[in-house]
Amino acid sequence: MRSRHEHDTGSRGMAPPSSSLGEGQAEATLVEDLVDGASISEAVHALERPGNRIRDLVPAAVSITVGIAISLGSLQINARGGQSGDFGPSFWPQTTALICIVAGAVVLLQVLLLRHRPIEYPERMTWRGGLNVLATIVLLFAYAQSFRQLPFWTTTFVASVVLLYLFGIRSWKGLLLFPAIITAILHFLFAVALRVPL
Amino acid sequence: MNTLLSSPILDGLSSVFEPSTLLCLVIGVLVGMLVGVFPGVTATMAIALASGFTLTLGPIQGLAVMITIYVSAQYGDRIPAILVNTPGTPSSISSTFDGYPLAKSGKAGIALTSSAFGTAVGLICGTLVLAIGGIPLARLAMHFGPAEVFGLVVFGLTMMVGVSTGRIWKGVASGAFGLFLATVGRDPITSVSRYTFGINELNSGVSFIAVIIGLFGVAEVINQILTYRKSTGVAPILQLGRWFPDKQTMKQLVKPVLIGSATGSAMGLVPAVGGDIAGITGWENARRASKNKKLFGKGSIEGLTAGDTSSAAVLGGSITTTMALGVPGDSVMAVMIGSMLIWGIQPGPSLFANQPDLVWAIVTIMALATLITLVLNLFRMKSMIKLLELPKPYLWVIILIFCMVGTFAIGNSVFDVMQMLVFGLIGTFMIRFGFPPGPAVLGLVLGPLAESNLRRAVLIDGWASIYTSPIAVTLISIALLVVLWPLLRNAVALFPGQRNRAATPTGLDS
Amino acid sequence: MNKLYKAGIAAVAVMLALSGCSSAQGEAGGGGDAAPEFPTKDIRLVVPWAPGGTGDLTARTMQPLLEEELGVKVIVENMPGANGSIAYYWLADQKPDGYSLSLIGAEVSTLQYLDYDLQPSDYAAVAQATQSPGAVAVPVDSPFETIGDLIEYSKENPGKLTFGNPGPGSIWDATGNGLMDETGVKWTSVPFDGEAPSIQAAVQKDVDFVIAPIATIKPRLDEGLLRVLATLTDEPALDGVPTAKQEGIELSNASFIAVAAPKGTPEDVLQILSDAIGKATESDEFVKVLEKQNIQPKHRNPQELAKFLQEEADRYGVWIR
């Protein structure tokens, strides 16, 4: 872990163009690889570590779980009328459940059996990023609930100010002027031009 | 009109080249560009809203406004797809596959121009279909009943493999998830509710627009926030690269543009198939035919252009089906039929015979709209790209807030916005664990067509409806061949003496 | 010149609408005579269907006419989804003051049989605006010349004939069941996604016949692609085509568009609204728009409509299964 971080710091600002998110992966963090993968350049080393194998199992496990859940859910579908039979409303969902489970099983076998797994790892997440996402989601859910309940321009303004502050904007121009412009554009476009009652 | 110039072509042309109609055309172009750029606001919605205003106009003026919005939105929606991975309307889903990777690698300029040129060519090809082949082609579409459409959709589902960009089995899982999402709501044949969990809104199924904005746009933003590092707080000003494709690139683009035009024009004729499906199909067809298959999905200019050409070429085919059969070719045309009836235009086989001048007027409107919008777009794009120079936090706030309000505006529904956020989270999970989102969207689009047409076909004549239809049997055989071919080829390659042949990777990579 | 002038006006209108300056119609229209205190503010008219299409167009055609009659602004808003139930549930929760209205269709009577908790008695009926009666049509080269032929063949071959309809649980699917009950035969229902696809399926001979509104069948009839065996009307509606009743099948049916308010809305308010809607639906502008779509204006006042909705509900209870 540590040694790779040093390696990272060394390559600051030289993120390979193929890096999936192009942000540069400079800052050293304490995030465990179990939580997340390494950058593409490190993937080759990461493959050998047992910790990562657990992470690789997640997609397979999720596919199989979703498949089973769909299948169980299809039992709840009650057929109506005489048109049910074998080919009724639950036929198609059960088919998709089966595909999900089979695909998950193949991914599982690949992880367990194949030595070289050509998996592309996304850029590592940061603690701050994780917390920001959490806060953003909570805020956006609250903002969505405010539609129709509170005046649109107030909530939009407040929501953008809070989001910008969260993302590290501190200048008054960015915090006040920019949200004002966004709110004005949205108000004009939707409330005025498209006549959507907001 | 002048009696000397009584040919329908001239009548059609002259009815468009009137100041009043041209004014309507300009209004349509401006509205369409705005609509396209804005995620959530679809061409369907804008045209539905416009139908309220245009009822007082004459048919030619009214059609000018509506068709131009439709055409112009086709350019606009590519811009957010390429620059911020958010399809402006469903037609530009395929633009995100290669457009966004291109923009990230500093080639936003050439991506936008190639996309605009491809779109223009596609639109013109579609228009030619309408102008030349209208009636005979619409007749052909009449052979597509439930069994045949099912065959076509099965063929379409094989595209999941290509859209998975190398992660085949995760792609299949993602596609199955999309197919499952499509079953939420009321069963198309018996109307029982499925997976609605007692939530009334889910009776109409998951909101398609909310899903695509969530999976593509919001998920990308969440992932960027997740991996945000303070030291790189200000986004580097992206290189735009060159603007206009050089001679070599032009040559390289000929094939994808041709493939896209052919795919889109043909798919537009099939009722209910819109630009979203056609774009993905065009992209996949170009991938199969390309020498640089591996680049597709990672920033291939061929893939971007083919997809955009194809989804634009749908317009002509769609209008042809609508006008010649009276069956809406896609959701936009479904809305336009309502207005046409009010103007006394009765779409159907007799329209081409009774009002050929009207058909030519529509052709002229489409051609004019295509050219005007192309020129405006080429001029405007440099200012659109300024968006990318904003520091990331501002860009995130714009995308998140605009997507939320846009999604709300679809049906005045907070529930749709919630869905969009949930699919944003699901999409983030998919990005982080290597599930490609393309197959999920494909499953969501094709799932309802596949299920309802299969079950309709079986209701009509049991399984015989499918195996006695030559069209359905052919399409399903091709689909099987497409899926099995790489496996067969690999099997052949295992024989001694064949080993030196480069074996293409098959389903064994995750 | 005239065209240019018209387009100019329209363009200005679009601009005005786009910039939100389209002000209320003033007081010129004159409100109701009975209770001049209603309406005094904007009225919200919800459309339970997506923009575009017959229902939406009806609302948007009615909007300026109602504004003229009532002297206040009428705001039309689409609230589509879940067979219209999203709008209907919304309406049931609104204040019963006459300022929140919704268009309704036959679903208000039928949705209770499709697992929705929703009945006509949850609403105050205001007025009916239009009706669109149905018909039974076959491909033009079908062996069946009369509805009698069709029934006779079906009696010998139960379940063999297929009929297309615009959707499962739709009133035309239900009408198929009603016809089967009435004549004692059995058909296979093949639901499609909307009226146009179901009619196209009959044109392409994917199904043996189709039950759908005359309004959408008529164009294909005029083009000689379909033949109508019987209209489901009380009086003959198409030249040379008998009604089902004339052929001995006691059944008529029509889809309709009406306006409803939340339960508990004062009766004098309902009456003012009903009168205004009645005047709007009688106006030339409205009739002209409907005629082009082959739909008929049809007025029912609050009492008649309430009774009608309940009768429809009773009838569909037997037919939807």
PDB file of N, CA and C in Angstrom, chain B residues 312-358:
ATOM      1  N   ALA B 312     -29.834   9.829 -36.470  1.00  0.00           N
ATOM      2  CA  ALA B 312     -30.419  10.942 -37.211  1.00  0.00           C
ATOM      3  C   ALA B 312     -31.183  10.448 -38.436  1.00  0.00           C
ATOM      4  N   ALA B 313     -30.673   9.372 -39.045  1.00  0.00           N
ATOM      5  CA  ALA B 313     -31.315   8.865 -40.257  1.00  0.00           C
ATOM      6  C   ALA B 313     -32.698   8.297 -39.962  1.00  0.00           C
ATOM      7  N   VAL B 314     -32.942   7.979 -38.688  1.00  0.00           N
ATOM      8  CA  VAL B 314     -34.248   7.447 -38.296  1.00  0.00           C
ATOM      9  C   VAL B 314     -35.381   8.403 -38.632  1.00  0.00           C
ATOM     10  N   LEU B 315     -35.102   9.698 -38.529  1.00  0.00           N
ATOM     11  CA  LEU B 315     -36.167  10.691 -38.724  1.00  0.00           C
ATOM     12  C   LEU B 315     -36.941  10.472 -40.010  1.00  0.00           C
ATOM     13  N   GLY B 316     -36.187  10.358 -41.118  1.00  0.00           N
ATOM     14  CA  GLY B 316     -36.853  10.206 -42.405  1.00  0.00           C
ATOM     15  C   GLY B 316     -37.714   8.954 -42.431  1.00  0.00           C
ATOM     16  N   GLY B 317     -37.137   7.840 -41.959  1.00  0.00           N
ATOM     17  CA  GLY B 317     -37.878   6.587 -41.948  1.00  0.00           C
ATOM     18  C   GLY B 317     -39.119   6.678 -41.082  1.00  0.00           C
ATOM     19  N   SER B 318     -38.948   7.301 -39.913  1.00  0.00           N
ATOM     20  CA  SER B 318     -40.066   7.472 -38.988  1.00  0.00           C
ATOM     21  C   SER B 318     -41.201   8.246 -39.624  1.00  0.00           C
ATOM     22  N   ILE B 319     -40.847   9.352 -40.261  1.00  0.00           N
ATOM     23  CA  ILE B 319     -41.872  10.180 -40.888  1.00  0.00           C
ATOM     24  C   ILE B 319     -42.531   9.397 -42.017  1.00  0.00           C
ATOM     25  N   THR B 320     -41.721   8.619 -42.757  1.00  0.00           N
ATOM     26  CA  THR B 320     -42.289   7.817 -43.843  1.00  0.00           C
ATOM     27  C   THR B 320     -43.345   6.856 -43.305  1.00  0.00           C
ATOM     28  N   THR B 321     -42.974   6.086 -42.268  1.00  0.00           N
ATOM     29  CA  THR B 321     -43.924   5.134 -41.697  1.00  0.00           C
ATOM     30  C   THR B 321     -45.180   5.841 -41.223  1.00  0.00           C
ATOM     31  N   THR B 322     -44.975   6.958 -40.535  1.00  0.00           N
ATOM     32  CA  THR B 322     -46.117   7.676 -39.983  1.00  0.00           C
ATOM     33  C   THR B 322     -47.044   8.155 -41.086  1.00  0.00           C
ATOM     34  N   MET B 323     -46.451   8.768 -42.111  1.00  0.00           N
ATOM     35  CA  MET B 323     -47.254   9.346 -43.173  1.00  0.00           C
ATOM     36  C   MET B 323     -47.901   8.255 -44.025  1.00  0.00           C
ATOM     37  N   ALA B 324     -47.162   7.192 -44.266  1.00  0.00           N
ATOM     38  CA  ALA B 324     -47.651   6.215 -45.225  1.00  0.00           C
ATOM     39  C   ALA B 324     -48.522   5.136 -44.588  1.00  0.00           C
ATOM     40  N   LEU B 325     -48.337   4.873 -43.306  1.00  0.00           N
ATOM     41  CA  LEU B 325     -49.145   3.833 -42.658  1.00  0.00           C
ATOM     42  C   LEU B 325     -50.141   4.406 -41.667  1.00  0.00           C
ATOM     43  N   GLY B 326     -49.869   5.596 -41.161  1.00  0.00           N
ATOM     44  CA  GLY B 326     -50.717   6.141 -40.118  1.00  0.00           C
ATOM     45  C   GLY B 326     -50.390   5.572 -38.752  1.00  0.00           C
ATOM     46  N   VAL B 327     -49.288   4.815 -38.676  1.00  0.00           N
ATOM     47  CA  VAL B 327     -48.847   4.274 -37.386  1.00  0.00           C
ATOM     48  C   VAL B 327     -47.643   5.091 -36.953  1.00  0.00           C
ATOM     49  N   PRO B 328     -47.646   5.608 -35.725  1.00  0.00           N
ATOM     50  CA  PRO B 328     -46.518   6.451 -35.324  1.00  0.00           C
ATOM     51  C   PRO B 328     -45.190   5.718 -35.404  1.00  0.00           C
ATOM     52  N   GLY B 329     -44.219   6.310 -36.118  1.00  0.00           N
ATOM     53  CA  GLY B 329     -42.904   5.696 -36.257  1.00  0.00           C
ATOM     54  C   GLY B 329     -42.099   5.774 -34.981  1.00  0.00           C
ATOM     55  N   ASP B 330     -42.302   6.790 -34.168  1.00  0.00           N
ATOM     56  CA  ASP B 330     -41.687   6.858 -32.844  1.00  0.00           C
ATOM     57  C   ASP B 330     -42.530   7.805 -31.985  1.00  0.00           C
ATOM     58  N   SER B 331     -42.038   8.079 -30.767  1.00  0.00           N
ATOM     59  CA  SER B 331     -42.881   8.830 -29.837  1.00  0.00           C
ATOM     60  C   SER B 331     -43.136  10.256 -30.320  1.00  0.00           C
ATOM     61  N   VAL B 332     -42.156  10.855 -31.009  1.00  0.00           N
ATOM     62  CA  VAL B 332     -42.360  12.214 -31.510  1.00  0.00           C
ATOM     63  C   VAL B 332     -43.496  12.230 -32.533  1.00  0.00           C
ATOM     64  N   MET B 333     -43.466  11.231 -33.427  1.00  0.00           N
ATOM     65  CA  MET B 333     -44.485  11.204 -34.471  1.00  0.00           C
ATOM     66  C   MET B 333     -45.862  10.920 -33.878  1.00  0.00           C
ATOM     67  N   ALA B 334     -45.897  10.173 -32.778  1.00  0.00           N
ATOM     68  CA  ALA B 334     -47.183   9.910 -32.130  1.00  0.00           C
ATOM     69  C   ALA B 334     -47.835  11.222 -31.729  1.00  0.00           C
ATOM     70  N   VAL B 335     -47.012  12.146 -31.253  1.00  0.00           N
ATOM     71  CA  VAL B 335     -47.537  13.449 -30.864  1.00  0.00           C
ATOM     72  C   VAL B 335     -47.947  14.246 -32.099  1.00  0.00           C
ATOM     73  N   MET B 336     -47.132  14.157 -33.150  1.00  0.00           N
ATOM     74  CA  MET B 336     -47.413  14.977 -34.333  1.00  0.00           C
ATOM     75  C   MET B 336     -48.673  14.534 -35.051  1.00  0.00           C
ATOM     76  N   ILE B 337     -48.999  13.240 -34.992  1.00  0.00           N
ATOM     77  CA  ILE B 337     -50.219  12.766 -35.655  1.00  0.00           C
ATOM     78  C   ILE B 337     -51.429  13.545 -35.142  1.00  0.00           C
ATOM     79  N   GLY B 338     -51.459  13.785 -33.832  1.00  0.00           N
ATOM     80  CA  GLY B 338     -52.577  14.517 -33.238  1.00  0.00           C
ATOM     81  C   GLY B 338     -52.774  15.869 -33.905  1.00  0.00           C
ATOM     82  N   SER B 339     -51.663  16.600 -34.080  1.00  0.00           N
ATOM     83  CA  SER B 339     -51.771  17.922 -34.692  1.00  0.00           C
ATOM     84  C   SER B 339     -52.151  17.826 -36.155  1.00  0.00           C
ATOM     85  N   MET B 340     -51.608  16.815 -36.850  1.00  0.00           N
ATOM     86  CA  MET B 340     -51.905  16.687 -38.277  1.00  0.00           C
ATOM     87  C   MET B 340     -53.397  16.475 -38.489  1.00  0.00           C
ATOM     88  N   LEU B 341     -54.004  15.702 -37.614  1.00  0.00           N
ATOM     89  CA  LEU B 341     -55.442  15.461 -37.744  1.00  0.00           C
ATOM     90  C   LEU B 341     -56.208  16.777 -37.663  1.00  0.00           C
ATOM     91  N   ILE B 342     -55.785  17.631 -36.751  1.00  0.00           N
ATOM     92  CA  ILE B 342     -56.477  18.913 -36.588  1.00  0.00           C
ATOM     93  C   ILE B 342     -56.356  19.746 -37.867  1.00  0.00           C
ATOM     94  N   TRP B 343     -55.188  19.645 -38.524  1.00  0.00           N
ATOM     95  CA  TRP B 343     -55.010  20.406 -39.762  1.00  0.00           C
ATOM     96  C   TRP B 343     -55.710  19.734 -40.947  1.00  0.00           C
ATOM     97  N   GLY B 344     -56.348  18.620 -40.695  1.00  0.00           N
ATOM     98  CA  GLY B 344     -57.027  17.933 -41.784  1.00  0.00           C
ATOM     99  C   GLY B 344     -56.095  17.064 -42.607  1.00  0.00           C
ATOM    100  N   ILE B 345     -54.893  16.786 -42.070  1.00  0.00           N
ATOM    101  CA  ILE B 345     -53.998  15.860 -42.766  1.00  0.00           C
ATOM    102  C   ILE B 345     -54.230  14.488 -42.169  1.00  0.00           C
ATOM    103  N   GLN B 346     -54.628  13.540 -43.005  1.00  0.00           N
ATOM    104  CA  GLN B 346     -54.908  12.216 -42.481  1.00  0.00           C
ATOM    105  C   GLN B 346     -53.764  11.286 -42.861  1.00  0.00           C
ATOM    106  N   PRO B 347     -52.834  11.016 -41.934  1.00  0.00           N
ATOM    107  CA  PRO B 347     -51.735  10.135 -42.295  1.00  0.00           C
ATOM    108  C   PRO B 347     -52.270   8.749 -42.667  1.00  0.00           C
ATOM    109  N   GLY B 348     -51.701   8.153 -43.671  1.00  0.00           N
ATOM    110  CA  GLY B 348     -52.157   6.842 -44.128  1.00  0.00           C
ATOM    111  C   GLY B 348     -51.812   6.670 -45.585  1.00  0.00           C
ATOM    112  N   PRO B 349     -52.031   5.471 -46.117  1.00  0.00           N
ATOM    113  CA  PRO B 349     -51.605   5.179 -47.483  1.00  0.00           C
ATOM    114  C   PRO B 349     -52.109   6.187 -48.517  1.00  0.00           C
ATOM    115  N   SER B 350     -53.246   6.810 -48.280  1.00  0.00           N
ATOM    116  CA  SER B 350     -53.771   7.713 -49.303  1.00  0.00           C
ATOM    117  C   SER B 350     -53.081   9.064 -49.304  1.00  0.00           C
ATOM    118  N   LEU B 351     -52.314   9.353 -48.256  1.00  0.00           N
ATOM    119  CA  LEU B 351     -51.712  10.684 -48.166  1.00  0.00           C
ATOM    120  C   LEU B 351     -50.756  10.955 -49.328  1.00  0.00           C
ATOM    121  N   PHE B 352     -49.908   9.963 -49.646  1.00  0.00           N
ATOM    122  CA  PHE B 352     -48.940  10.147 -50.720  1.00  0.00           C
ATOM    123  C   PHE B 352     -49.649  10.341 -52.057  1.00  0.00           C
ATOM    124  N   ALA B 353     -50.795   9.665 -52.218  1.00  0.00           N
ATOM    125  CA  ALA B 353     -51.519   9.791 -53.476  1.00  0.00           C
ATOM    126  C   ALA B 353     -52.290  11.102 -53.546  1.00  0.00           C
ATOM    127  N   ASN B 354     -52.933  11.496 -52.447  1.00  0.00           N
ATOM    128  CA  ASN B 354     -53.808  12.669 -52.486  1.00  0.00           C
ATOM    129  C   ASN B 354     -53.077  13.985 -52.299  1.00  0.00           C
ATOM    130  N   GLN B 355     -52.025  13.975 -51.474  1.00  0.00           N
ATOM    131  CA  GLN B 355     -51.367  15.240 -51.170  1.00  0.00           C
ATOM    132  C   GLN B 355     -49.852  15.135 -51.373  1.00  0.00           C
ATOM    133  N   PRO B 356     -49.422  14.822 -52.597  1.00  0.00           N
ATOM    134  CA  PRO B 356     -47.980  14.681 -52.803  1.00  0.00           C
ATOM    135  C   PRO B 356     -47.240  15.988 -52.524  1.00  0.00           C
ATOM    136  N   ASP B 357     -47.901  17.121 -52.747  1.00  0.00           N
ATOM    137  CA  ASP B 357     -47.218  18.391 -52.484  1.00  0.00           C
ATOM    138  C   ASP B 357     -46.859  18.529 -51.019  1.00  0.00           C
ATOM    139  N   LEU B 358     -47.705  17.979 -50.156  1.00  0.00           N
ATOM    140  CA  LEU B 358     -47.433  18.044 -48.726  1.00  0.00           C
ATOM    141  C   LEU B 358     -46.179  17.242 -48.386  1.00  0.00           C
TER     142      LEU B 358
END
